[in-house]
PDB file of C-alpha atoms in Angstrom:
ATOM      1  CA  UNK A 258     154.397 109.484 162.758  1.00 56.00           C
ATOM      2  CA  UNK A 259     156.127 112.752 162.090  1.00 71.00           C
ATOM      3  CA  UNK A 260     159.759 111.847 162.937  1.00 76.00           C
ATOM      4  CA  UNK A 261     158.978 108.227 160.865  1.00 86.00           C
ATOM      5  CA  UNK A 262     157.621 110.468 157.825  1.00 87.00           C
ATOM      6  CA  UNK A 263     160.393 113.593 158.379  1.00 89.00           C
ATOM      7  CA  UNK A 264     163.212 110.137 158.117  1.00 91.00           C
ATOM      8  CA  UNK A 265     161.555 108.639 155.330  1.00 91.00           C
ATOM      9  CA  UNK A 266     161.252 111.798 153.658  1.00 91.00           C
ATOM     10  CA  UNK A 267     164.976 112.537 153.925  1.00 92.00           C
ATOM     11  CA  UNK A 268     165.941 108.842 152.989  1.00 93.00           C
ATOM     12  CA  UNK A 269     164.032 109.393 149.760  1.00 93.00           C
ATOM     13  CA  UNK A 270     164.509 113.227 148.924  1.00 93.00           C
ATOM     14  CA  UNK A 271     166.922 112.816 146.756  1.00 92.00           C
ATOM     15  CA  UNK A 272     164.613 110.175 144.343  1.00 92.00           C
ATOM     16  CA  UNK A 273     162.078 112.302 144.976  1.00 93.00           C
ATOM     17  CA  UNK A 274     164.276 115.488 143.640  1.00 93.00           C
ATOM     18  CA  UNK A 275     164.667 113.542 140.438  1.00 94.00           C
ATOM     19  CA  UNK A 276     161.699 112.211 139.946  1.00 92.00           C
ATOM     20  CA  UNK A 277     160.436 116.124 140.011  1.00 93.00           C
ATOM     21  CA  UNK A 278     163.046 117.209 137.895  1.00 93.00           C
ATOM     22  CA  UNK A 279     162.383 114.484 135.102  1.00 93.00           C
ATOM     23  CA  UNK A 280     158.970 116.112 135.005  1.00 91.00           C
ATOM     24  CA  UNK A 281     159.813 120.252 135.681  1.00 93.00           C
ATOM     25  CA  UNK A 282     162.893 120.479 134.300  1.00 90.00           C
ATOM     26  CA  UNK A 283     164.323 123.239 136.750  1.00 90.00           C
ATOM     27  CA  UNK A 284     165.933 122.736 140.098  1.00 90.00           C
ATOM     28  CA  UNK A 285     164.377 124.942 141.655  1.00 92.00           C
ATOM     29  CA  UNK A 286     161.394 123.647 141.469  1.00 92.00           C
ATOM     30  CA  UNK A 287     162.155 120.402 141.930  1.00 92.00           C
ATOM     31  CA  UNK A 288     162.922 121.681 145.255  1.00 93.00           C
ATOM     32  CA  UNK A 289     159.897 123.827 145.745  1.00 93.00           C
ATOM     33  CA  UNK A 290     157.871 120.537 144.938  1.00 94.00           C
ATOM     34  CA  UNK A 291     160.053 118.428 147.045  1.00 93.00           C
ATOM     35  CA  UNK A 292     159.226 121.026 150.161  1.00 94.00           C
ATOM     36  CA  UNK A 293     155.478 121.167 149.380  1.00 93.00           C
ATOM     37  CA  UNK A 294     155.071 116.956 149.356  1.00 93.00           C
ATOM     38  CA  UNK A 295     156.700 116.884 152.619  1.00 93.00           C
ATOM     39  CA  UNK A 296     154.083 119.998 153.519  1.00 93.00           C
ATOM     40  CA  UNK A 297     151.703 118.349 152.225  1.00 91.00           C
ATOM     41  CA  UNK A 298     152.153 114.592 153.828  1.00 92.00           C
ATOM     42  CA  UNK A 299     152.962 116.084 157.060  1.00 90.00           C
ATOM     43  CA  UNK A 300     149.347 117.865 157.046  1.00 90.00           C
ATOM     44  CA  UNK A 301     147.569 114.771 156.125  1.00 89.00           C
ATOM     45  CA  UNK A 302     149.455 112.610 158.970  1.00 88.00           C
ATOM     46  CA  UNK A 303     148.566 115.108 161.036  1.00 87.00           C
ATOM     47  CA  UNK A 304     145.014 114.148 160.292  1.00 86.00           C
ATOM     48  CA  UNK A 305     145.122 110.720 160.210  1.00 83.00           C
ATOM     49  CA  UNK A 306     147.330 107.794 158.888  1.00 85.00           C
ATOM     50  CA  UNK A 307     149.333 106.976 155.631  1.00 87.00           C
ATOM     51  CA  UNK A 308     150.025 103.311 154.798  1.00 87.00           C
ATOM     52  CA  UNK A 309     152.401 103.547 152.504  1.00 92.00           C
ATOM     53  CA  UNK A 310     154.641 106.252 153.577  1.00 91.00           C
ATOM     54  CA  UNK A 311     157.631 106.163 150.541  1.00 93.00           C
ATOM     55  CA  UNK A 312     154.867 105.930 148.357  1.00 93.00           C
ATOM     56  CA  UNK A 313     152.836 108.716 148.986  1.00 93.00           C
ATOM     57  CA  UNK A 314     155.730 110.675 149.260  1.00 93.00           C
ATOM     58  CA  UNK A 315     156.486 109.576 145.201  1.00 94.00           C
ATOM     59  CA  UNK A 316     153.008 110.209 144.407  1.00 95.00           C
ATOM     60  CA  UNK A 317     152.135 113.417 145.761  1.00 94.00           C
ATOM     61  CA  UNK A 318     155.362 114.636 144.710  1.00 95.00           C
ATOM     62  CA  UNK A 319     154.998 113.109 141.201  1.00 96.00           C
ATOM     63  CA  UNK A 320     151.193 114.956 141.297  1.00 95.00           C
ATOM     64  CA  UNK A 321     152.750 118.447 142.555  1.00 95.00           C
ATOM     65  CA  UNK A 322     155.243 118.432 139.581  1.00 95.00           C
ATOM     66  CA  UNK A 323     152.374 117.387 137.483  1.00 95.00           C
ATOM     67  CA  UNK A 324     150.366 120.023 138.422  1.00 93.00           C
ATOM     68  CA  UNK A 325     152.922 122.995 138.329  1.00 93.00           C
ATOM     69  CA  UNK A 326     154.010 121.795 134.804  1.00 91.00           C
ATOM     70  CA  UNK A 327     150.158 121.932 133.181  1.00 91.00           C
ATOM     71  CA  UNK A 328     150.110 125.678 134.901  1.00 89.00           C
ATOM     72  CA  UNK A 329     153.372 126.502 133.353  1.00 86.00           C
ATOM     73  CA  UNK A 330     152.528 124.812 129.972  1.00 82.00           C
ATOM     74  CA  UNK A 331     149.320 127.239 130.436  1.00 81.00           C
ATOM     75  CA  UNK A 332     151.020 130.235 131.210  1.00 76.00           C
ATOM     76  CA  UNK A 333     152.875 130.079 128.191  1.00 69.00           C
ATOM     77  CA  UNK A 334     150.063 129.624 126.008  1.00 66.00           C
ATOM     78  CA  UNK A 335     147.887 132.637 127.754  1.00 60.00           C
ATOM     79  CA  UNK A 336     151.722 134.825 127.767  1.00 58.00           C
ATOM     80  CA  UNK A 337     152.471 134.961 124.439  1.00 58.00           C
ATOM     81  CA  UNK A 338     152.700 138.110 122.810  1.00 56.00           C
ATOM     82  CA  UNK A 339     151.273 137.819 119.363  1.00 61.00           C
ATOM     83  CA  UNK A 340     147.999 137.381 120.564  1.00 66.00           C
ATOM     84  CA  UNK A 341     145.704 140.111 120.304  1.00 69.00           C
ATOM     85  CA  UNK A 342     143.385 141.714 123.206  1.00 70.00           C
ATOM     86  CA  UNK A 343     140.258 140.732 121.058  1.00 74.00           C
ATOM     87  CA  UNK A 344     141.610 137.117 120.598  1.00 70.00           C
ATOM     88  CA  UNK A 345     141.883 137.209 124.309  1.00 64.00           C
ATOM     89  CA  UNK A 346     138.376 138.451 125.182  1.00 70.00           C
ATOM     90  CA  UNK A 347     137.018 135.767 123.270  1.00 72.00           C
ATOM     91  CA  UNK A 348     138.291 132.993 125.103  1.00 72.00           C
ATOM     92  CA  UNK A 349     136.180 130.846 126.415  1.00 71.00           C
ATOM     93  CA  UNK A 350     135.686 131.139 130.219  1.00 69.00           C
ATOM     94  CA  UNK A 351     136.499 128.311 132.598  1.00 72.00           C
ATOM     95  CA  UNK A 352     133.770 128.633 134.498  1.00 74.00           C
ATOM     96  CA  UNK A 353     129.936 127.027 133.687  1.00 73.00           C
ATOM     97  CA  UNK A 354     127.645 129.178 132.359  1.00 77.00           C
ATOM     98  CA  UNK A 355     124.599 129.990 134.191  1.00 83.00           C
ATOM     99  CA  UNK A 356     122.208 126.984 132.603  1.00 83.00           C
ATOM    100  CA  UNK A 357     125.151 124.863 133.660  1.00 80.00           C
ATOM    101  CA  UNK A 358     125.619 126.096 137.134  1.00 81.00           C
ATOM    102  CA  UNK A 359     121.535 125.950 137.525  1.00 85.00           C
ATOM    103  CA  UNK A 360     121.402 121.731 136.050  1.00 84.00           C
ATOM    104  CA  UNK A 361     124.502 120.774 138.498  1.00 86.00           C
ATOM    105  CA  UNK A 362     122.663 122.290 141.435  1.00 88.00           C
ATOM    106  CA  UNK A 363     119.267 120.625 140.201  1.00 89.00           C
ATOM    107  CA  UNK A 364     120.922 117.582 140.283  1.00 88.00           C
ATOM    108  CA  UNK A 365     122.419 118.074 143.367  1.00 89.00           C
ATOM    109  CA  UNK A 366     119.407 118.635 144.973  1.00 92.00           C
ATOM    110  CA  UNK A 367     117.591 115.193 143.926  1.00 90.00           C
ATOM    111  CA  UNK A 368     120.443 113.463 144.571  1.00 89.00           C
ATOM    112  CA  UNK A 369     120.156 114.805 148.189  1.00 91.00           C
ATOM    113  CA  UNK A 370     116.585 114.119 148.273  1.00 93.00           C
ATOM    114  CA  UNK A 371     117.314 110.321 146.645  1.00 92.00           C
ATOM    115  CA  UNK A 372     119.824 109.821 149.590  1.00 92.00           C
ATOM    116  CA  UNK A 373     117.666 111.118 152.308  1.00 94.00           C
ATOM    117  CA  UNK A 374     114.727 108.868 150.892  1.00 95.00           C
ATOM    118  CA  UNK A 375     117.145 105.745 151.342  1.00 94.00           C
ATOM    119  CA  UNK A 376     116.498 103.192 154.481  1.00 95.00           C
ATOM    120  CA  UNK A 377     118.306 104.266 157.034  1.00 96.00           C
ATOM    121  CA  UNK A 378     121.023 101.916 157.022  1.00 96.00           C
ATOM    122  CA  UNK A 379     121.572 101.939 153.047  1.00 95.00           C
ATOM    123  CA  UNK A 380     121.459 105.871 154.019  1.00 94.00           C
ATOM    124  CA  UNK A 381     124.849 105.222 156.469  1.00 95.00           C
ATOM    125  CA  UNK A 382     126.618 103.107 154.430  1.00 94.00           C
ATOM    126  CA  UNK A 383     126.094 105.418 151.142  1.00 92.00           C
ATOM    127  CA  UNK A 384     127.634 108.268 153.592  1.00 91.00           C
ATOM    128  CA  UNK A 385     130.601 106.562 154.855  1.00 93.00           C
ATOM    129  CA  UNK A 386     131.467 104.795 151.693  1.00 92.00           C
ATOM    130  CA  UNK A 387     130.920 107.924 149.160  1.00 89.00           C
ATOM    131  CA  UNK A 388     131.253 111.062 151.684  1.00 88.00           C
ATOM    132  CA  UNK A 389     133.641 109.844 154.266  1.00 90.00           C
ATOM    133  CA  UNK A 390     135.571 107.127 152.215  1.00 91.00           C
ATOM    134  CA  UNK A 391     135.725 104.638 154.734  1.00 92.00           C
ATOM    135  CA  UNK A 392     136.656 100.784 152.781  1.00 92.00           C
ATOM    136  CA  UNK A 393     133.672  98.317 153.411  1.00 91.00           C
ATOM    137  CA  UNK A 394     134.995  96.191 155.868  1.00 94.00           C
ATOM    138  CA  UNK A 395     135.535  99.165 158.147  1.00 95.00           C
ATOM    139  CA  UNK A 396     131.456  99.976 157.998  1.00 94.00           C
ATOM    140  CA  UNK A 397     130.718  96.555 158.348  1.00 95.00           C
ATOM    141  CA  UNK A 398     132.594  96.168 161.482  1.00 96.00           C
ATOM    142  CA  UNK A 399     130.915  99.758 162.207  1.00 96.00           C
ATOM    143  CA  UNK A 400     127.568  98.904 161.690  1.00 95.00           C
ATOM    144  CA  UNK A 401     127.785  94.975 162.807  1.00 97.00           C
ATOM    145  CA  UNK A 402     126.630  93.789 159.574  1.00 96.00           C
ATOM    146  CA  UNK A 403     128.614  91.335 156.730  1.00 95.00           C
ATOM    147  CA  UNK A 404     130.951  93.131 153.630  1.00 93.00           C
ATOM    148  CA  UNK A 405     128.295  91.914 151.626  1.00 94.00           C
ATOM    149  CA  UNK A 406     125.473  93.396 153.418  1.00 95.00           C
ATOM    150  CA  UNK A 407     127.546  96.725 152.648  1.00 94.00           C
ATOM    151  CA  UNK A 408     128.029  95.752 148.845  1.00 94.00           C
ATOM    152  CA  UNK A 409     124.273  95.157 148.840  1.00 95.00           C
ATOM    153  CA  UNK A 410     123.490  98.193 150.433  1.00 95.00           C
ATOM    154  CA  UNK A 411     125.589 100.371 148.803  1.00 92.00           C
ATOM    155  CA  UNK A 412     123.998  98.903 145.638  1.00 94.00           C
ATOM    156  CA  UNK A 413     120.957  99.935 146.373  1.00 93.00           C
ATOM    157  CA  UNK A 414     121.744 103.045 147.299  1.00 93.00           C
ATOM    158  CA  UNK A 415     123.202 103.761 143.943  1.00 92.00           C
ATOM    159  CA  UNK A 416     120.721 102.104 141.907  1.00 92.00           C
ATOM    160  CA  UNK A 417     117.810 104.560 143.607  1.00 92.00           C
ATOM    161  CA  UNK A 418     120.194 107.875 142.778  1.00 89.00           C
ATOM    162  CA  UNK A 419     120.972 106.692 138.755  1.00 91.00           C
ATOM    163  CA  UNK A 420     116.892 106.198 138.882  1.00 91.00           C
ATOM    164  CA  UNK A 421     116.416 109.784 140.597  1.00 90.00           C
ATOM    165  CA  UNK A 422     119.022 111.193 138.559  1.00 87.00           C
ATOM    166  CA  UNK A 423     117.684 109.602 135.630  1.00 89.00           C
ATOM    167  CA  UNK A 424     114.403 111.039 136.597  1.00 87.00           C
ATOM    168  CA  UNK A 425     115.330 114.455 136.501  1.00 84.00           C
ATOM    169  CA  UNK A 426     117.314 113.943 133.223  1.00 80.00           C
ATOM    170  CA  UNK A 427     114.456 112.912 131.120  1.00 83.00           C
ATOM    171  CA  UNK A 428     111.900 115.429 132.867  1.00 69.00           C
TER     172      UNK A 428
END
């Protein structure tokens, strides 16, 4: 896979340069994102397969340059001179507050005890659907079952966590 991706990559690097730049604006980068799909796609065919080779490529690139613009665009907001130090210690922080952190891992929790309280088999597909993204035809062939058992499955599974979930929410 690596010398098809490493050809691919080099077939499309200039497209790829330019769809970068379109969104960056600077060479430079273009390039730096350009490096850091091919990184990046290399790592994850490392790991396993990629379909659609050109188009991942486009994608992650397109989501790199993305990325490094909204940090950039932030930057220059936080950068600025004419803001004071008191305006800047009362911004906001990014991270939850306490109460916040405390709900999420609530939640977490009964959602762990929902899934654990799931039949066994609604348990699996639940876990290789949501965890290990696996499509449905792949755990139906795994487990020796129908598509539509899975669908039915999975919909139960999710129907008992919105009821746990819902649970905890009004309690």
């Amino acid at each position: 896979m690596s010398a098809t991706l490493t050809s691919i990559f080099l077939s499309n690097r200039k497209s790829i340069m330019w769809s970068v730049m379109r969104i960056v604006r600077d060479p430079q980068v273009a390039e730096d994102v350009a490096q850091e799909t091919y990184m990046r796609a290399s790592k994850v065919a490392e790991t396993g397969t990629i379909d659609h080779v050109e188009a991942f490529l486009f994608q992650t690139a397109r989501n790199l340059a993305i990325n490094h613009k909204r940090r950039q665009d932030m930057r220059g907001r936080v950068e600025r001179d004419d803001i004071s130090e008191t305006d800047l210690a009362n911004i906001a922080s990014a991270s939850p507050s306490q109460e916040a952190d405390l709900i999420h891992r609530q939640r977490l929790q009964c959602l762990r005890e929902a899934v654990a309280r799931l039949p066994q088999r609604a348990r699996t597909v639940w876990v290789l659907s949501r965890i290990e993204k696996w499509p449905y035809p792949k755990i139906a062939e795994h487990l020796g079952v129908s598509p539509g058992t899975v669908f039915n499955d999975l919909k139960l599974a999710h129907a008992h966590c919105i009821d746990a979930l819902a649970k905890i929410d009004r309690g």
